[in-house]
Every structure is written in C-alpha cells, then in structure tokens.
C-alpha cells in the first residue's frame, strides 16, 4: 500500500513528466553522469539498477557503459518517456522496491529520488538485498536544505529536505554496506538565485545484508 508521500510524488511526476527533461535543473543534471561514472567500476558484463530512474538521466548514459540497466520508478509517466527512447539494453520497471526484487544487480545508482522516500533505512536495506556481494552503491541527492529547493515540498511528495550525508552513511552501514564515503559532486544553480550542492554517497555491499 503506497504511503501519502508516494501517492503525492506519483501525482506530481504524472504531471511533470512531459516537461521534466526541459527544466533548467534537469538540463544541469544531464552533466552529472560524467562527473561520477569515473568513480565506479563499470563493464559490459554488469546489470545495474537505477532507482527512481525517471526519464533516464542516469540510465541512458549508464547503458553505454554496462550490459543491462533496469530503470525502476513508481511513475508510469516518467518511465514512458524513458521507454520512448528505445535504448535496447534498458528495461523499465514500474515497481515499488519495498515489494522486493527478483534480480541481483552489480550496482545500484540513484539520483534525486531518495528525498521522496520516507523510510530510508528500509530503502537502503532493499538496495543491499538486491545487490551481489561487493555490488556498488552510488546515491546522489541534496545536502540538507531549508525547503526552498522544491518550494511546495508536500505537493511534490518531498519527504526529506535533503540529507546529512554522514547520517545517510551510518544508515547505509547499518543496512550492510561497507567502504562507504561521500563527497560533494555537483552544485545546482536554481532560478531563485541560490546554489544547492549535491553529494554522492558511494559504497559496496558487504557479505551480510541487514
Ligand atoms: C527528481 S526525479 C529524478 C529522476 C532521475 N533520477 C533524474 O535524475 O533525472 C525523482 C524520481 O523518483 C521517482 N520516485 C519517487 N518516489 C519513488 C519510489 N518510492 N520508488 C521509485 N521511484 C520513486 C519519481 O517518480 C521520479 O521519477
């Protein structure tokens, strides 16, 4: 049963999908993959999961580097935009990760999706469960902010006003990740005149998931 924030996020992205990639923020985020793919170990034998893949800002460039990408999202409208790109080694998956996944992945990436998910410890645990041992984790999101990034947070299904990456790192360790680190990876210039830094959290699945 989806919670209120999931329902609101789905309603928001159903409306936003059409123009999503044309927004000034999405256009800046199109450069994100070239910043952080060099931090990952990518090869054509791998199958990766993109959590909250949306219209494929990460999935599409990732599909150039790996064998297969599963683009998971709860928004059918966002995934339809991605599916229309007809990238042969991307499969879209409209699914609630909390219902479990049948595949195992070499890595999980996620960009700007975590702030929509209420139960982060449970999400990190699901991510750990779907990774092979030593599988890679790379999560990008906003540092803690005052709510001005999205403005109408509740209506957009935003449940976290960014994150303290140290706290996220500790939650990831609890969920069964190791070799954890974070750093600033990007800064978004917003139309409100402010800049919002993004962090990347990197880690690997340890032998024992939580
Ligand atoms: C801001 S968009 C980012 C999309 C893409 N990762 C990018 O960087 O352009 C957030 C995405 O997360 C998805 N999302 C929100 N809550 C989710 C959930 N619980 N499970 C999966 N996807 C979710 C939304 O539908 C939306 O496509």
Short mmCIF file of C-alpha atoms and ligand atoms in Angstrom, two decimals:
data_model
loop_
_atom_site.label_atom_id
_atom_site.label_comp_id
_atom_site.label_asym_id
_atom_site.label_seq_id
_atom_site.Cartn_x
_atom_site.Cartn_y
_atom_site.Cartn_z
CA UNK A 1 0.00 0.00 0.00
CA UNK A 2 1.73 3.28 -1.07
CA UNK A 3 2.09 5.94 1.67
CA UNK A 4 0.87 9.53 1.26
CA UNK A 5 4.22 10.85 0.01
CA UNK A 6 4.35 8.11 -2.64
CA UNK A 7 0.86 8.99 -3.82
CA UNK A 8 1.74 12.70 -3.96
CA UNK A 9 5.04 12.01 -5.76
CA UNK A 10 3.22 9.85 -8.32
CA UNK A 11 0.62 12.59 -8.91
CA UNK A 12 3.37 15.21 -9.21
CA UNK A 13 5.50 13.23 -11.68
CA UNK A 14 2.44 12.26 -13.75
CA UNK A 15 2.06 16.00 -14.41
CA UNK A 16 5.79 16.83 -14.55
CA UNK A 17 6.88 14.05 -16.94
CA UNK A 18 6.08 15.90 -20.14
CA UNK A 19 8.37 18.88 -19.40
CA UNK A 20 10.73 17.21 -16.91
CA UNK A 21 13.80 16.99 -19.13
CA UNK A 22 13.42 20.56 -20.36
CA UNK A 23 13.63 22.12 -16.90
CA UNK A 24 16.81 24.12 -16.22
CA UNK A 25 17.57 21.80 -13.30
CA UNK A 26 17.30 18.61 -15.39
CA UNK A 27 19.47 20.21 -18.05
CA UNK A 28 22.20 20.85 -15.47
CA UNK A 29 21.81 17.33 -14.07
CA UNK A 30 22.44 15.92 -17.54
CA UNK A 31 26.15 16.53 -16.79
CA UNK A 32 26.04 14.50 -13.58
CA UNK A 33 26.91 11.11 -15.03
CA UNK A 34 30.20 12.28 -16.49
CA UNK A 35 31.19 13.54 -13.03
CA UNK A 36 30.60 10.30 -11.19
CA UNK A 37 30.79 7.36 -13.57
CA UNK A 38 34.62 7.60 -13.31
CA UNK A 39 34.17 6.83 -9.58
CA UNK A 40 32.50 3.48 -10.39
CA UNK A 41 33.79 0.23 -11.84
CA UNK A 42 31.66 -0.33 -14.92
CA UNK A 43 31.84 -3.05 -17.54
CA UNK A 44 29.69 -4.69 -20.17
CA UNK A 45 29.12 -7.87 -18.14
CA UNK A 46 27.14 -5.98 -15.50
CA UNK A 47 23.44 -5.47 -14.83
CA UNK A 48 22.69 -2.24 -12.89
CA UNK A 49 19.58 -0.89 -11.20
CA UNK A 50 18.70 2.82 -11.43
CA UNK A 51 16.35 3.58 -8.51
CA UNK A 52 13.94 6.45 -9.26
CA UNK A 53 15.22 6.45 -12.83
CA UNK A 54 12.64 8.93 -14.11
CA UNK A 55 13.20 9.77 -17.76
CA UNK A 56 16.67 8.21 -17.68
CA UNK A 57 19.19 10.98 -16.90
CA UNK A 58 21.45 8.28 -15.45
CA UNK A 59 20.05 5.13 -17.08
CA UNK A 60 20.77 6.26 -20.64
CA UNK A 61 24.48 7.11 -20.21
CA UNK A 62 24.90 4.09 -17.89
CA UNK A 63 23.54 1.80 -20.61
CA UNK A 64 26.53 2.82 -22.76
CA UNK A 65 28.93 1.51 -20.14
CA UNK A 66 27.29 -1.69 -18.83
CA UNK A 67 25.46 -4.69 -20.26
CA UNK A 68 21.96 -4.06 -18.91
CA UNK A 69 20.15 -1.37 -16.91
CA UNK A 70 16.86 -1.85 -15.08
CA UNK A 71 15.23 1.55 -14.65
CA UNK A 72 12.90 1.30 -11.66
CA UNK A 73 10.38 4.01 -10.86
CA UNK A 74 6.89 4.31 -9.42
CA UNK A 75 5.85 6.82 -12.08
CA UNK A 76 4.46 5.27 -15.25
CA UNK A 77 4.55 8.68 -16.95
CA UNK A 78 8.27 9.21 -16.28
CA UNK A 79 9.12 5.66 -17.39
CA UNK A 80 7.06 6.07 -20.58
CA UNK A 81 9.35 8.98 -21.54
CA UNK A 82 12.37 6.76 -20.97
CA UNK A 83 10.87 3.78 -22.82
CA UNK A 84 10.22 6.04 -25.82
CA UNK A 85 14.00 6.48 -26.17
CA UNK A 86 14.18 2.82 -27.22
CA UNK A 87 17.55 2.07 -25.67
CA UNK A 88 17.84 -1.68 -26.27
CA UNK A 89 19.65 -2.58 -23.03
CA UNK A 90 17.37 -0.57 -20.71
CA UNK A 91 14.30 -2.29 -19.22
CA UNK A 92 11.83 -0.05 -17.45
CA UNK A 93 10.25 -1.41 -14.27
CA UNK A 94 7.25 0.32 -12.68
CA UNK A 95 7.53 -1.16 -9.24
CA UNK A 96 7.62 -0.48 -5.50
CA UNK A 97 11.08 -1.58 -4.34
CA UNK A 98 9.59 -2.33 -0.90
CA UNK A 99 7.76 -5.25 -2.53
CA UNK A 100 11.16 -6.84 -3.29
CA UNK A 101 13.10 -7.54 -6.48
CA UNK A 102 13.74 -10.87 -8.13
CA UNK A 103 17.05 -9.94 -9.84
CA UNK A 104 20.51 -9.38 -8.36
CA UNK A 105 22.49 -6.40 -9.60
CA UNK A 106 26.16 -5.48 -9.88
CA UNK A 107 25.31 -1.95 -8.76
CA UNK A 108 22.57 0.49 -7.81
CA UNK A 109 22.59 4.15 -8.82
CA UNK A 110 20.07 6.76 -7.81
CA UNK A 111 19.87 10.48 -8.48
CA UNK A 112 17.48 12.90 -6.77
CA UNK A 113 14.99 10.18 -5.79
CA UNK A 114 15.81 9.48 -2.12
CA UNK A 115 14.24 12.71 -0.89
CA UNK A 116 10.87 11.26 -1.99
CA UNK A 117 11.18 8.09 0.11
CA UNK A 118 10.05 8.23 3.74
CA UNK A 119 11.75 5.10 5.12
CA UNK A 120 15.42 5.46 4.16
CA UNK A 121 16.77 2.63 6.38
CA UNK A 122 14.28 0.23 4.75
CA UNK A 123 15.17 1.52 1.27
CA UNK A 124 18.90 1.03 1.90
CA UNK A 125 18.18 -2.47 3.16
CA UNK A 126 16.20 -3.26 -0.03
CA UNK A 127 19.10 -1.89 -2.09
CA UNK A 128 21.54 -4.10 -0.20
CA UNK A 129 19.31 -7.16 -0.65
CA UNK A 130 19.21 -6.76 -4.42
CA UNK A 131 23.00 -6.41 -4.82
CA UNK A 132 25.54 -9.13 -5.34
CA UNK A 133 28.31 -9.28 -2.71
CA UNK A 134 30.64 -6.32 -3.29
CA UNK A 135 27.99 -4.75 -5.52
CA UNK A 136 28.32 -0.99 -5.90
CA UNK A 137 26.09 1.73 -4.46
CA UNK A 138 26.08 5.32 -5.75
CA UNK A 139 23.43 7.71 -4.46
CA UNK A 140 23.21 11.39 -5.39
CA UNK A 141 20.95 13.80 -3.56
CA UNK A 142 20.76 17.25 -2.00
CA UNK A 143 22.63 18.22 1.11
CA UNK A 144 20.23 19.36 3.87
CA UNK A 145 18.44 22.49 2.72
CA UNK A 146 15.70 24.76 4.06
CA UNK A 147 12.92 23.52 1.77
CA UNK A 148 13.42 26.26 -0.81
CA UNK A 149 14.78 23.87 -3.48
CA UNK A 150 11.38 22.39 -4.33
CA UNK A 151 9.24 25.10 -2.69
CA UNK A 152 5.94 23.23 -2.39
CA UNK A 153 7.52 20.16 -0.85
CA UNK A 154 4.42 18.33 0.33
CA UNK A 155 2.64 18.66 -3.02
CA UNK A 156 5.69 17.17 -4.78
CA UNK A 157 5.93 14.24 -2.39
CA UNK A 158 9.21 15.51 -0.95
CA UNK A 159 9.69 14.00 2.49
CA UNK A 160 13.34 14.91 3.20
CA UNK A 161 14.71 18.42 2.77
CA UNK A 162 17.99 16.96 1.61
CA UNK A 163 20.24 14.85 3.82
CA UNK A 164 23.19 14.98 6.15
CA UNK A 165 25.36 12.52 4.18
CA UNK A 166 27.15 11.39 7.34
CA UNK A 167 23.80 10.21 8.75
CA UNK A 168 23.00 8.52 5.44
CA UNK A 169 26.41 6.83 5.51
CA UNK A 170 25.69 5.50 9.00
CA UNK A 171 22.28 4.21 7.87
CA UNK A 172 23.96 2.52 4.89
CA UNK A 173 26.49 0.84 7.19
CA UNK A 174 23.58 -0.47 9.30
CA UNK A 175 21.92 -1.78 6.14
CA UNK A 176 25.00 -3.86 5.24
CA UNK A 177 27.18 -1.56 3.13
CA UNK A 178 30.95 -1.15 3.53
CA UNK A 179 33.73 1.03 2.06
CA UNK A 180 31.39 3.97 2.47
CA UNK A 181 32.36 7.54 1.60
CA UNK A 182 30.74 10.72 0.38
CA UNK A 183 31.79 13.93 -1.29
CA UNK A 184 30.26 16.92 -2.99
CA UNK A 185 29.72 16.08 -6.66
CA UNK A 186 27.70 18.90 -8.17
CA UNK A 187 26.01 22.21 -7.47
CA UNK A 188 22.67 23.19 -8.97
CA UNK A 189 22.13 26.86 -9.86
CA UNK A 190 18.46 27.46 -9.03
CA UNK A 191 16.21 30.09 -10.58
CA UNK A 192 15.79 31.52 -7.06
CA UNK A 193 19.40 32.68 -7.34
CA UNK A 194 20.80 30.15 -4.87
CA UNK A 195 23.11 27.20 -5.41
CA UNK A 196 22.25 23.80 -3.96
CA UNK A 197 25.14 21.35 -3.54
CA UNK A 198 24.65 17.64 -4.19
CA UNK A 199 26.61 14.83 -2.55
CA UNK A 200 27.39 11.39 -3.83
CA UNK A 201 27.40 8.50 -1.36
CA UNK A 202 29.49 5.55 -2.51
CA UNK A 203 29.70 2.09 -1.00
CA UNK A 204 29.77 -1.63 -1.61
CA UNK A 205 27.53 -4.42 -0.41
CA UNK A 206 29.17 -6.34 2.39
CA UNK A 207 28.82 -10.10 2.81
CA UNK A 208 25.97 -9.83 5.26
CA UNK A 209 22.96 -7.69 4.44
CA UNK A 210 20.91 -6.26 7.34
C1 LIG B 1 13.51 14.24 -9.38
S1 LIG B 1 13.11 12.78 -10.26
C2 LIG B 1 14.76 12.22 -10.70
C3 LIG B 1 14.73 11.33 -11.91
C4 LIG B 1 16.10 10.90 -12.41
N1 LIG B 1 16.78 10.04 -11.45
C5 LIG B 1 16.95 12.10 -12.73
O1 LIG B 1 18.00 12.28 -12.09
O2 LIG B 1 16.57 12.85 -13.65
C6 LIG B 1 12.67 11.65 -8.97
C7 LIG B 1 12.15 10.33 -9.48
O3 LIG B 1 11.99 9.45 -8.36
C8 LIG B 1 10.80 8.72 -8.57
N2 LIG B 1 10.34 8.20 -7.27
C9 LIG B 1 9.80 8.88 -6.24
N3 LIG B 1 9.49 8.04 -5.25
C10 LIG B 1 9.84 6.80 -5.66
C11 LIG B 1 9.77 5.50 -5.07
N4 LIG B 1 9.29 5.31 -3.84
N5 LIG B 1 10.22 4.45 -5.78
C12 LIG B 1 10.74 4.64 -7.02
N6 LIG B 1 10.81 5.82 -7.64
C13 LIG B 1 10.38 6.90 -6.95
C14 LIG B 1 9.85 9.71 -9.20
O4 LIG B 1 8.76 9.08 -9.83
C15 LIG B 1 10.79 10.43 -10.16
O5 LIG B 1 10.82 9.82 -11.42
#
